């Protein structure tokens, strides 16, 4: 059974930092693109960041560019999201995702990802 399990969410003050992790089990994702999505209360789910299988290619939503960094450790089958300079508008549930296809470029579309975690809450207070 494939599982993606996020951790590292919590409550932080504006300007602070958090590091999300996403551990995968059940199959290796070393050749899959992976990413993060989020959904704030009352808003639609949105793309946050994506990374290709090797880590050489990363893409970000404009809202987080320069503040968030996505990375991966294929040996540990784990994905990360380092979030700095957090703002109250970053408050959301964050999901980690993974694609089934090998060697595809990271996508901004949720439909291009086949596996989803259960999500972790990030709350940024002002």
mmCIF file of N, CA and C in Angstrom:
data_model
loop_
_atom_site.group_PDB
_atom_site.id
_atom_site.type_symbol
_atom_site.label_atom_id
_atom_site.label_comp_id
_atom_site.label_asym_id
_atom_site.label_seq_id
_atom_site.Cartn_x
_atom_site.Cartn_y
_atom_site.Cartn_z
ATOM 1 N N UNK A 1 0.845 -1.194 0.000
ATOM 2 C CA UNK A 1 0.000 0.000 0.000
ATOM 3 C C UNK A 1 0.880 1.244 0.000
ATOM 4 N N UNK A 2 0.648 2.103 -0.977
ATOM 5 C CA UNK A 2 1.441 3.324 -1.077
ATOM 6 C C UNK A 2 0.910 4.360 -0.091
ATOM 7 N N UNK A 3 1.826 4.965 0.653
ATOM 8 C CA UNK A 3 1.452 6.021 1.587
ATOM 9 C C UNK A 3 2.425 7.181 1.488
ATOM 10 N N UNK A 4 1.860 8.385 1.541
ATOM 11 C CA UNK A 4 2.641 9.609 1.673
ATOM 12 C C UNK A 4 2.221 10.242 2.996
ATOM 13 N N UNK A 5 3.162 10.461 3.874
ATOM 14 C CA UNK A 5 2.836 10.972 5.195
ATOM 15 C C UNK A 5 3.602 12.268 5.441
ATOM 16 N N UNK A 6 2.838 13.346 5.567
ATOM 17 C CA UNK A 6 3.441 14.649 5.831
ATOM 18 C C UNK A 6 3.672 14.851 7.326
ATOM 19 N N UNK A 7 4.682 15.651 7.630
ATOM 20 C CA UNK A 7 4.945 16.044 9.016
ATOM 21 C C UNK A 7 5.622 17.409 9.008
ATOM 22 N N UNK A 8 5.657 18.028 10.181
ATOM 23 C CA UNK A 8 6.346 19.305 10.314
ATOM 24 C C UNK A 8 5.457 20.528 10.328
ATOM 25 N N UNK A 9 4.165 20.329 10.145
ATOM 26 C CA UNK A 9 3.259 21.465 10.217
ATOM 27 C C UNK A 9 3.083 21.944 11.647
ATOM 28 N N UNK A 10 2.424 23.076 11.790
ATOM 29 C CA UNK A 10 2.187 23.605 13.124
ATOM 30 C C UNK A 10 1.865 25.077 13.093
ATOM 31 N N UNK A 11 1.984 25.697 14.267
ATOM 32 C CA UNK A 11 1.690 27.123 14.435
ATOM 33 C C UNK A 11 2.998 27.897 14.545
ATOM 34 N N UNK A 12 3.093 28.960 13.762
ATOM 35 C CA UNK A 12 4.306 29.775 13.763
ATOM 36 C C UNK A 12 3.907 31.236 13.598
ATOM 37 N N UNK A 13 4.719 32.124 14.117
ATOM 38 C CA UNK A 13 4.441 33.549 13.953
ATOM 39 C C UNK A 13 4.890 34.018 12.566
ATOM 40 N N UNK A 14 4.268 35.069 12.109
ATOM 41 C CA UNK A 14 4.664 35.660 10.834
ATOM 42 C C UNK A 14 6.151 36.000 10.856
ATOM 43 N N UNK A 15 6.821 35.689 9.755
ATOM 44 C CA UNK A 15 8.254 35.886 9.659
ATOM 45 C C UNK A 15 9.067 34.664 10.042
ATOM 46 N N UNK A 16 8.409 33.691 10.617
ATOM 47 C CA UNK A 16 9.088 32.483 11.056
ATOM 48 C C UNK A 16 9.250 31.463 9.939
ATOM 49 N N UNK A 17 9.758 30.294 10.327
ATOM 50 C CA UNK A 17 10.050 29.235 9.366
ATOM 51 C C UNK A 17 9.494 27.902 9.844
ATOM 52 N N UNK A 18 9.192 27.056 8.878
ATOM 53 C CA UNK A 18 8.823 25.666 9.127
ATOM 54 C C UNK A 18 9.413 24.810 8.023
ATOM 55 N N UNK A 19 9.667 23.554 8.340
ATOM 56 C CA UNK A 19 10.124 22.612 7.334
ATOM 57 C C UNK A 19 9.176 21.429 7.310
ATOM 58 N N UNK A 20 8.499 21.253 6.193
ATOM 59 C CA UNK A 20 7.623 20.105 6.018
ATOM 60 C C UNK A 20 8.407 18.943 5.428
ATOM 61 N N UNK A 21 8.053 17.748 5.866
ATOM 62 C CA UNK A 21 8.630 16.535 5.308
ATOM 63 C C UNK A 21 7.501 15.647 4.814
ATOM 64 N N UNK A 22 7.801 14.819 3.833
ATOM 65 C CA UNK A 22 6.820 13.870 3.321
ATOM 66 C C UNK A 22 7.531 12.552 3.058
ATOM 67 N N UNK A 23 7.262 11.579 3.913
ATOM 68 C CA UNK A 23 7.878 10.267 3.779
ATOM 69 C C UNK A 23 6.963 9.359 2.974
ATOM 70 N N UNK A 24 7.536 8.703 1.988
ATOM 71 C CA UNK A 24 6.773 7.799 1.141
ATOM 72 C C UNK A 24 7.107 6.358 1.489
ATOM 73 N N UNK A 25 6.121 5.510 1.377
ATOM 74 C CA UNK A 25 6.326 4.074 1.601
ATOM 75 C C UNK A 25 5.440 3.304 0.636
ATOM 76 N N UNK A 26 5.782 2.042 0.442
ATOM 77 C CA UNK A 26 4.976 1.195 -0.431
ATOM 78 C C UNK A 26 5.512 1.069 -1.840
ATOM 79 N N UNK A 27 6.262 2.051 -2.285
ATOM 80 C CA UNK A 27 6.934 1.988 -3.583
ATOM 81 C C UNK A 27 7.963 3.114 -3.630
ATOM 82 N N UNK A 28 9.005 2.944 -4.417
ATOM 83 C CA UNK A 28 9.989 4.024 -4.545
ATOM 84 C C UNK A 28 9.476 5.113 -5.479
ATOM 85 N N UNK A 29 9.849 6.354 -5.192
ATOM 86 C CA UNK A 29 9.483 7.479 -6.046
ATOM 87 C C UNK A 29 10.715 8.190 -6.583
ATOM 88 N N UNK A 30 11.822 7.476 -6.645
ATOM 89 C CA UNK A 30 13.079 8.105 -7.051
ATOM 90 C C UNK A 30 13.068 8.579 -8.494
ATOM 91 N N UNK A 31 12.155 8.059 -9.328
ATOM 92 C CA UNK A 31 12.096 8.494 -10.719
ATOM 93 C C UNK A 31 10.854 9.347 -11.001
ATOM 94 N N UNK A 32 10.136 9.716 -9.949
ATOM 95 C CA UNK A 32 8.872 10.456 -10.110
ATOM 96 C C UNK A 32 9.027 11.917 -9.747
ATOM 97 N N UNK A 33 8.302 12.766 -10.469
ATOM 98 C CA UNK A 33 8.210 14.146 -10.023
ATOM 99 C C UNK A 33 7.311 14.194 -8.786
ATOM 100 N N UNK A 34 7.593 15.130 -7.912
ATOM 101 C CA UNK A 34 6.842 15.272 -6.672
ATOM 102 C C UNK A 34 6.541 16.747 -6.427
ATOM 103 N N UNK A 35 5.656 17.007 -5.488
ATOM 104 C CA UNK A 35 5.321 18.411 -5.257
ATOM 105 C C UNK A 35 4.503 18.628 -4.006
ATOM 106 N N UNK A 36 4.118 19.887 -3.831
ATOM 107 C CA UNK A 36 3.283 20.312 -2.709
ATOM 108 C C UNK A 36 2.124 21.166 -3.229
ATOM 109 N N UNK A 37 0.949 20.924 -2.650
ATOM 110 C CA UNK A 37 -0.221 21.758 -2.890
ATOM 111 C C UNK A 37 -0.746 22.230 -1.541
ATOM 112 N N UNK A 38 -1.584 23.248 -1.558
ATOM 113 C CA UNK A 38 -2.179 23.729 -0.310
ATOM 114 C C UNK A 38 -3.582 24.248 -0.564
ATOM 115 N N UNK A 39 -4.355 24.297 0.515
ATOM 116 C CA UNK A 39 -5.700 24.865 0.444
ATOM 117 C C UNK A 39 -5.959 25.659 1.715
ATOM 118 N N UNK A 40 -6.236 26.930 1.531
ATOM 119 C CA UNK A 40 -6.572 27.808 2.640
ATOM 120 C C UNK A 40 -8.078 27.789 2.864
ATOM 121 N N UNK A 41 -8.522 28.128 4.056
ATOM 122 C CA UNK A 41 -9.961 28.149 4.336
ATOM 123 C C UNK A 41 -10.717 29.042 3.356
ATOM 124 N N UNK A 42 -11.762 28.502 2.756
ATOM 125 C CA UNK A 42 -12.578 29.266 1.842
ATOM 126 C C UNK A 42 -11.986 29.480 0.463
ATOM 127 N N UNK A 43 -10.843 28.860 0.202
ATOM 128 C CA UNK A 43 -10.193 29.040 -1.098
ATOM 129 C C UNK A 43 -10.011 27.697 -1.787
ATOM 130 N N UNK A 44 -9.727 27.749 -3.086
ATOM 131 C CA UNK A 44 -9.475 26.532 -3.830
ATOM 132 C C UNK A 44 -8.058 26.023 -3.557
ATOM 133 N N UNK A 45 -7.893 24.755 -3.775
ATOM 134 C CA UNK A 45 -6.567 24.165 -3.641
ATOM 135 C C UNK A 45 -5.638 24.756 -4.704
ATOM 136 N N UNK A 46 -4.399 24.996 -4.339
ATOM 137 C CA UNK A 46 -3.455 25.603 -5.273
ATOM 138 C C UNK A 46 -2.102 24.926 -5.219
ATOM 139 N N UNK A 47 -1.415 25.012 -6.327
ATOM 140 C CA UNK A 47 -0.058 24.485 -6.440
ATOM 141 C C UNK A 47 0.897 25.355 -5.638
ATOM 142 N N UNK A 48 1.879 24.718 -5.005
ATOM 143 C CA UNK A 48 2.894 25.441 -4.247
ATOM 144 C C UNK A 48 4.276 25.284 -4.879
ATOM 145 N N UNK A 49 4.713 24.037 -5.049
ATOM 146 C CA UNK A 49 6.052 23.794 -5.581
ATOM 147 C C UNK A 49 6.124 22.390 -6.150
ATOM 148 N N UNK A 50 7.041 22.203 -7.128
ATOM 149 C CA UNK A 50 7.241 20.895 -7.723
ATOM 150 C C UNK A 50 8.711 20.664 -8.002
ATOM 151 N N UNK A 51 9.084 19.391 -8.094
ATOM 152 C CA UNK A 51 10.483 19.039 -8.307
ATOM 153 C C UNK A 51 10.552 17.791 -9.170
ATOM 154 N N UNK A 52 11.528 17.755 -10.078
ATOM 155 C CA UNK A 52 11.649 16.572 -10.920
ATOM 156 C C UNK A 52 12.380 15.459 -10.181
ATOM 157 N N UNK A 53 12.547 14.329 -10.825
ATOM 158 C CA UNK A 53 13.040 13.137 -10.150
ATOM 159 C C UNK A 53 14.447 13.325 -9.568
ATOM 160 N N UNK A 54 15.275 14.090 -10.268
ATOM 161 C CA UNK A 54 16.658 14.243 -9.819
ATOM 162 C C UNK A 54 16.852 15.433 -8.879
ATOM 163 N N UNK A 55 15.875 16.325 -8.851
ATOM 164 C CA UNK A 55 16.026 17.542 -8.060
ATOM 165 C C UNK A 55 16.617 18.692 -8.844
ATOM 166 N N UNK A 56 16.960 18.433 -10.107
ATOM 167 C CA UNK A 56 17.605 19.467 -10.915
ATOM 168 C C UNK A 56 16.628 20.539 -11.375
ATOM 169 N N UNK A 57 15.355 20.195 -11.453
ATOM 170 C CA UNK A 57 14.332 21.146 -11.921
ATOM 171 C C UNK A 57 13.303 21.369 -10.828
ATOM 172 N N UNK A 58 13.105 22.630 -10.472
ATOM 173 C CA UNK A 58 12.086 22.986 -9.482
ATOM 174 C C UNK A 58 11.221 24.107 -10.040
ATOM 175 N N UNK A 59 9.955 24.107 -9.656
ATOM 176 C CA UNK A 59 9.029 25.165 -10.045
ATOM 177 C C UNK A 59 8.255 25.607 -8.815
ATOM 178 N N UNK A 60 7.854 26.880 -8.802
ATOM 179 C CA UNK A 60 7.169 27.439 -7.646
ATOM 180 C C UNK A 60 5.999 28.323 -8.069
ATOM 181 N N UNK A 61 5.019 28.402 -7.210
ATOM 182 C CA UNK A 61 3.969 29.393 -7.375
ATOM 183 C C UNK A 61 4.573 30.771 -7.112
ATOM 184 N N UNK A 62 4.083 31.774 -7.789
ATOM 185 C CA UNK A 62 4.614 33.124 -7.609
ATOM 186 C C UNK A 62 4.508 33.579 -6.153
ATOM 187 N N UNK A 63 3.461 33.130 -5.472
ATOM 188 C CA UNK A 63 3.216 33.584 -4.104
ATOM 189 C C UNK A 63 4.286 33.115 -3.117
ATOM 190 N N UNK A 64 5.029 32.060 -3.477
ATOM 191 C CA UNK A 64 6.014 31.521 -2.533
ATOM 192 C C UNK A 64 7.441 31.602 -3.052
ATOM 193 N N UNK A 65 7.604 32.017 -4.303
ATOM 194 C CA UNK A 65 8.930 32.068 -4.913
ATOM 195 C C UNK A 65 9.848 32.978 -4.096
ATOM 196 N N UNK A 66 11.038 32.489 -3.808
ATOM 197 C CA UNK A 66 11.996 33.255 -3.029
ATOM 198 C C UNK A 66 11.882 33.037 -1.535
ATOM 199 N N UNK A 67 10.790 32.408 -1.094
ATOM 200 C CA UNK A 67 10.605 32.147 0.334
ATOM 201 C C UNK A 67 10.593 30.650 0.649
ATOM 202 N N UNK A 68 10.074 29.852 -0.274
ATOM 203 C CA UNK A 68 9.989 28.408 -0.066
ATOM 204 C C UNK A 68 11.020 27.709 -0.941
ATOM 205 N N UNK A 69 11.514 26.561 -0.442
ATOM 206 C CA UNK A 69 12.443 25.742 -1.211
ATOM 207 C C UNK A 69 12.023 24.288 -1.124
ATOM 208 N N UNK A 70 11.829 23.672 -2.283
ATOM 209 C CA UNK A 70 11.488 22.249 -2.328
ATOM 210 C C UNK A 70 12.756 21.455 -2.584
ATOM 211 N N UNK A 71 12.856 20.299 -1.937
ATOM 212 C CA UNK A 71 14.012 19.434 -2.143
ATOM 213 C C UNK A 71 13.594 18.002 -1.882
ATOM 214 N N UNK A 72 14.477 17.077 -2.219
ATOM 215 C CA UNK A 72 14.145 15.663 -2.035
ATOM 216 C C UNK A 72 15.391 14.866 -1.718
ATOM 217 N N UNK A 73 15.176 13.753 -1.034
ATOM 218 C CA UNK A 73 16.238 12.797 -0.747
ATOM 219 C C UNK A 73 15.733 11.443 -1.238
ATOM 220 N N UNK A 74 16.169 11.048 -2.417
ATOM 221 C CA UNK A 74 15.648 9.813 -3.016
ATOM 222 C C UNK A 74 16.077 8.572 -2.226
ATOM 223 N N UNK A 75 17.208 8.634 -1.595
ATOM 224 C CA UNK A 75 17.655 7.492 -0.786
ATOM 225 C C UNK A 75 16.702 7.242 0.383
ATOM 226 N N UNK A 76 16.088 8.314 0.869
ATOM 227 C CA UNK A 76 15.136 8.209 1.980
ATOM 228 C C UNK A 76 13.688 8.221 1.497
ATOM 229 N N UNK A 77 13.504 8.365 0.166
ATOM 230 C CA UNK A 77 12.142 8.403 -0.384
ATOM 231 C C UNK A 77 11.326 9.523 0.266
ATOM 232 N N UNK A 78 11.974 10.647 0.495
ATOM 233 C CA UNK A 78 11.372 11.745 1.263
ATOM 234 C C UNK A 78 11.479 13.064 0.511
ATOM 235 N N UNK A 79 10.413 13.839 0.638
ATOM 236 C CA UNK A 79 10.301 15.159 0.030
ATOM 237 C C UNK A 79 10.255 16.202 1.130
ATOM 238 N N UNK A 80 10.802 17.384 0.860
ATOM 239 C CA UNK A 80 10.826 18.453 1.855
ATOM 240 C C UNK A 80 10.298 19.760 1.271
ATOM 241 N N UNK A 81 9.833 20.607 2.166
ATOM 242 C CA UNK A 81 9.483 21.974 1.790
ATOM 243 C C UNK A 81 9.946 22.888 2.915
ATOM 244 N N UNK A 82 10.997 23.633 2.655
ATOM 245 C CA UNK A 82 11.485 24.620 3.612
ATOM 246 C C UNK A 82 10.742 25.922 3.374
ATOM 247 N N UNK A 83 10.062 26.404 4.398
ATOM 248 C CA UNK A 83 9.231 27.602 4.275
ATOM 249 C C UNK A 83 9.794 28.682 5.197
ATOM 250 N N UNK A 84 10.277 29.749 4.597
ATOM 251 C CA UNK A 84 10.831 30.881 5.344
ATOM 252 C C UNK A 84 9.974 32.126 5.150
ATOM 253 N N UNK A 85 10.181 33.093 6.008
ATOM 254 C CA UNK A 85 9.451 34.370 5.918
ATOM 255 C C UNK A 85 7.955 34.133 5.768
ATOM 256 N N UNK A 86 7.425 33.280 6.605
ATOM 257 C CA UNK A 86 6.014 32.895 6.490
ATOM 258 C C UNK A 86 5.093 34.079 6.753
ATOM 259 N N UNK A 87 3.983 34.069 6.027
ATOM 260 C CA UNK A 87 2.981 35.118 6.121
ATOM 261 C C UNK A 87 1.645 34.511 6.551
ATOM 262 N N UNK A 88 0.766 35.296 7.143
ATOM 263 C CA UNK A 88 -0.553 34.752 7.508
ATOM 264 C C UNK A 88 -1.282 34.128 6.318
ATOM 265 N N UNK A 89 -1.063 34.646 5.132
ATOM 266 C CA UNK A 89 -1.733 34.079 3.953
ATOM 267 C C UNK A 89 -1.176 32.730 3.526
ATOM 268 N N UNK A 90 -0.111 32.278 4.170
ATOM 269 C CA UNK A 90 0.398 30.923 3.935
ATOM 270 C C UNK A 90 -0.352 29.891 4.762
ATOM 271 N N UNK A 91 -1.230 30.342 5.640
ATOM 272 C CA UNK A 91 -2.030 29.425 6.449
ATOM 273 C C UNK A 91 -2.886 28.550 5.547
ATOM 274 N N UNK A 92 -2.733 27.232 5.696
ATOM 275 C CA UNK A 92 -3.433 26.294 4.822
ATOM 276 C C UNK A 92 -3.129 24.875 5.267
ATOM 277 N N UNK A 93 -3.874 23.943 4.692
ATOM 278 C CA UNK A 93 -3.496 22.535 4.758
ATOM 279 C C UNK A 93 -2.572 22.278 3.575
ATOM 280 N N UNK A 94 -1.437 21.658 3.852
ATOM 281 C CA UNK A 94 -0.440 21.369 2.822
ATOM 282 C C UNK A 94 -0.422 19.865 2.549
ATOM 283 N N UNK A 95 -0.490 19.511 1.254
ATOM 284 C CA UNK A 95 -0.415 18.110 0.832
ATOM 285 C C UNK A 95 0.842 17.860 0.021
ATOM 286 N N UNK A 96 1.450 16.717 0.230
ATOM 287 C CA UNK A 96 2.531 16.306 -0.635
ATOM 288 C C UNK A 96 1.957 15.361 -1.676
ATOM 289 N N UNK A 97 2.530 15.394 -2.872
ATOM 290 C CA UNK A 97 2.026 14.605 -3.986
ATOM 291 C C UNK A 97 3.174 13.954 -4.737
ATOM 292 N N UNK A 98 2.829 12.913 -5.501
ATOM 293 C CA UNK A 98 3.825 12.232 -6.323
ATOM 294 C C UNK A 98 3.153 11.721 -7.582
ATOM 295 N N UNK A 99 3.896 11.761 -8.659
ATOM 296 C CA UNK A 99 3.388 11.265 -9.934
ATOM 297 C C UNK A 99 3.769 9.806 -10.111
ATOM 298 N N UNK A 100 2.958 9.082 -10.875
ATOM 299 C CA UNK A 100 3.252 7.676 -11.146
ATOM 300 C C UNK A 100 4.234 7.533 -12.302
ATOM 301 N N UNK A 101 4.164 8.446 -13.270
ATOM 302 C CA UNK A 101 5.031 8.346 -14.451
ATOM 303 C C UNK A 101 6.477 8.659 -14.096
ATOM 304 N N UNK A 102 7.363 7.942 -14.705
ATOM 305 C CA UNK A 102 8.783 8.150 -14.458
ATOM 306 C C UNK A 102 9.327 9.264 -15.344
ATOM 307 N N UNK A 103 10.220 10.034 -14.785
ATOM 308 C CA UNK A 103 11.005 11.036 -15.505
ATOM 309 C C UNK A 103 10.197 12.170 -16.128
ATOM 310 N N UNK A 104 8.985 12.392 -15.658
ATOM 311 C CA UNK A 104 8.184 13.509 -16.169
ATOM 312 C C UNK A 104 8.628 14.808 -15.493
ATOM 313 N N UNK A 105 8.446 15.914 -16.190
ATOM 314 C CA UNK A 105 8.725 17.214 -15.580
ATOM 315 C C UNK A 105 7.683 17.499 -14.505
ATOM 316 N N UNK A 106 8.050 18.268 -13.485
ATOM 317 C CA UNK A 106 7.052 18.614 -12.476
ATOM 318 C C UNK A 106 5.930 19.456 -13.090
ATOM 319 N N UNK A 107 4.733 19.260 -12.579
ATOM 320 C CA UNK A 107 3.559 19.934 -13.123
ATOM 321 C C UNK A 107 2.909 20.811 -12.067
ATOM 322 N N UNK A 108 2.197 21.852 -12.529
ATOM 323 C CA UNK A 108 1.411 22.706 -11.639
ATOM 324 C C UNK A 108 -0.021 22.221 -11.511
ATOM 325 N N UNK A 109 -0.359 21.160 -12.230
ATOM 326 C CA UNK A 109 -1.729 20.667 -12.256
ATOM 327 C C UNK A 109 -1.903 19.502 -11.282
ATOM 328 N N UNK A 110 -2.924 19.592 -10.454
ATOM 329 C CA UNK A 110 -3.162 18.525 -9.479
ATOM 330 C C UNK A 110 -3.484 17.205 -10.156
ATOM 331 N N UNK A 111 -4.114 17.261 -11.331
ATOM 332 C CA UNK A 111 -4.496 16.033 -12.028
ATOM 333 C C UNK A 111 -3.295 15.227 -12.514
ATOM 334 N N UNK A 112 -2.134 15.852 -12.562
ATOM 335 C CA UNK A 112 -0.934 15.146 -13.022
ATOM 336 C C UNK A 112 -0.254 14.350 -11.920
ATOM 337 N N UNK A 113 -0.782 14.416 -10.717
ATOM 338 C CA UNK A 113 -0.211 13.674 -9.593
ATOM 339 C C UNK A 113 -1.170 12.564 -9.154
ATOM 340 N N UNK A 114 -0.616 11.386 -8.959
ATOM 341 C CA UNK A 114 -1.427 10.208 -8.706
ATOM 342 C C UNK A 114 -1.545 9.846 -7.233
ATOM 343 N N UNK A 115 -0.588 10.279 -6.450
ATOM 344 C CA UNK A 115 -0.552 9.925 -5.036
ATOM 345 C C UNK A 115 -0.565 11.193 -4.192
ATOM 346 N N UNK A 116 -1.403 11.166 -3.157
ATOM 347 C CA UNK A 116 -1.559 12.314 -2.270
ATOM 348 C C UNK A 116 -1.459 11.885 -0.829
ATOM 349 N N UNK A 117 -0.813 12.720 -0.021
ATOM 350 C CA UNK A 117 -0.813 12.492 1.405
ATOM 351 C C UNK A 117 -2.116 12.960 2.026
ATOM 352 N N UNK A 118 -2.217 12.853 3.347
ATOM 353 C CA UNK A 118 -3.431 13.290 4.040
ATOM 354 C C UNK A 118 -3.414 14.762 4.405
ATOM 355 N N UNK A 119 -2.255 15.365 4.320
ATOM 356 C CA UNK A 119 -2.153 16.789 4.582
ATOM 357 C C UNK A 119 -1.681 17.108 5.992
ATOM 358 N N UNK A 120 -1.083 18.284 6.122
ATOM 359 C CA UNK A 120 -0.651 18.786 7.418
ATOM 360 C C UNK A 120 -1.010 20.266 7.509
ATOM 361 N N UNK A 121 -1.475 20.675 8.673
ATOM 362 C CA UNK A 121 -1.931 22.049 8.847
ATOM 363 C C UNK A 121 -0.759 22.970 9.161
ATOM 364 N N UNK A 122 -0.708 24.070 8.459
ATOM 365 C CA UNK A 122 0.252 25.132 8.748
ATOM 366 C C UNK A 122 -0.550 26.389 9.078
ATOM 367 N N UNK A 123 -0.302 26.948 10.247
ATOM 368 C CA UNK A 123 -0.997 28.160 10.669
ATOM 369 C C UNK A 123 0.028 29.231 11.007
ATOM 370 N N UNK A 124 -0.091 30.377 10.357
ATOM 371 C CA UNK A 124 0.823 31.487 10.578
ATOM 372 C C UNK A 124 0.048 32.626 11.228
ATOM 373 N N UNK A 125 0.457 32.978 12.431
ATOM 374 C CA UNK A 125 -0.240 34.051 13.164
ATOM 375 C C UNK A 125 0.409 35.402 12.886
ATOM 376 N N UNK A 126 -0.408 36.433 12.903
ATOM 377 C CA UNK A 126 0.112 37.781 12.618
ATOM 378 C C UNK A 126 0.570 38.478 13.880
#
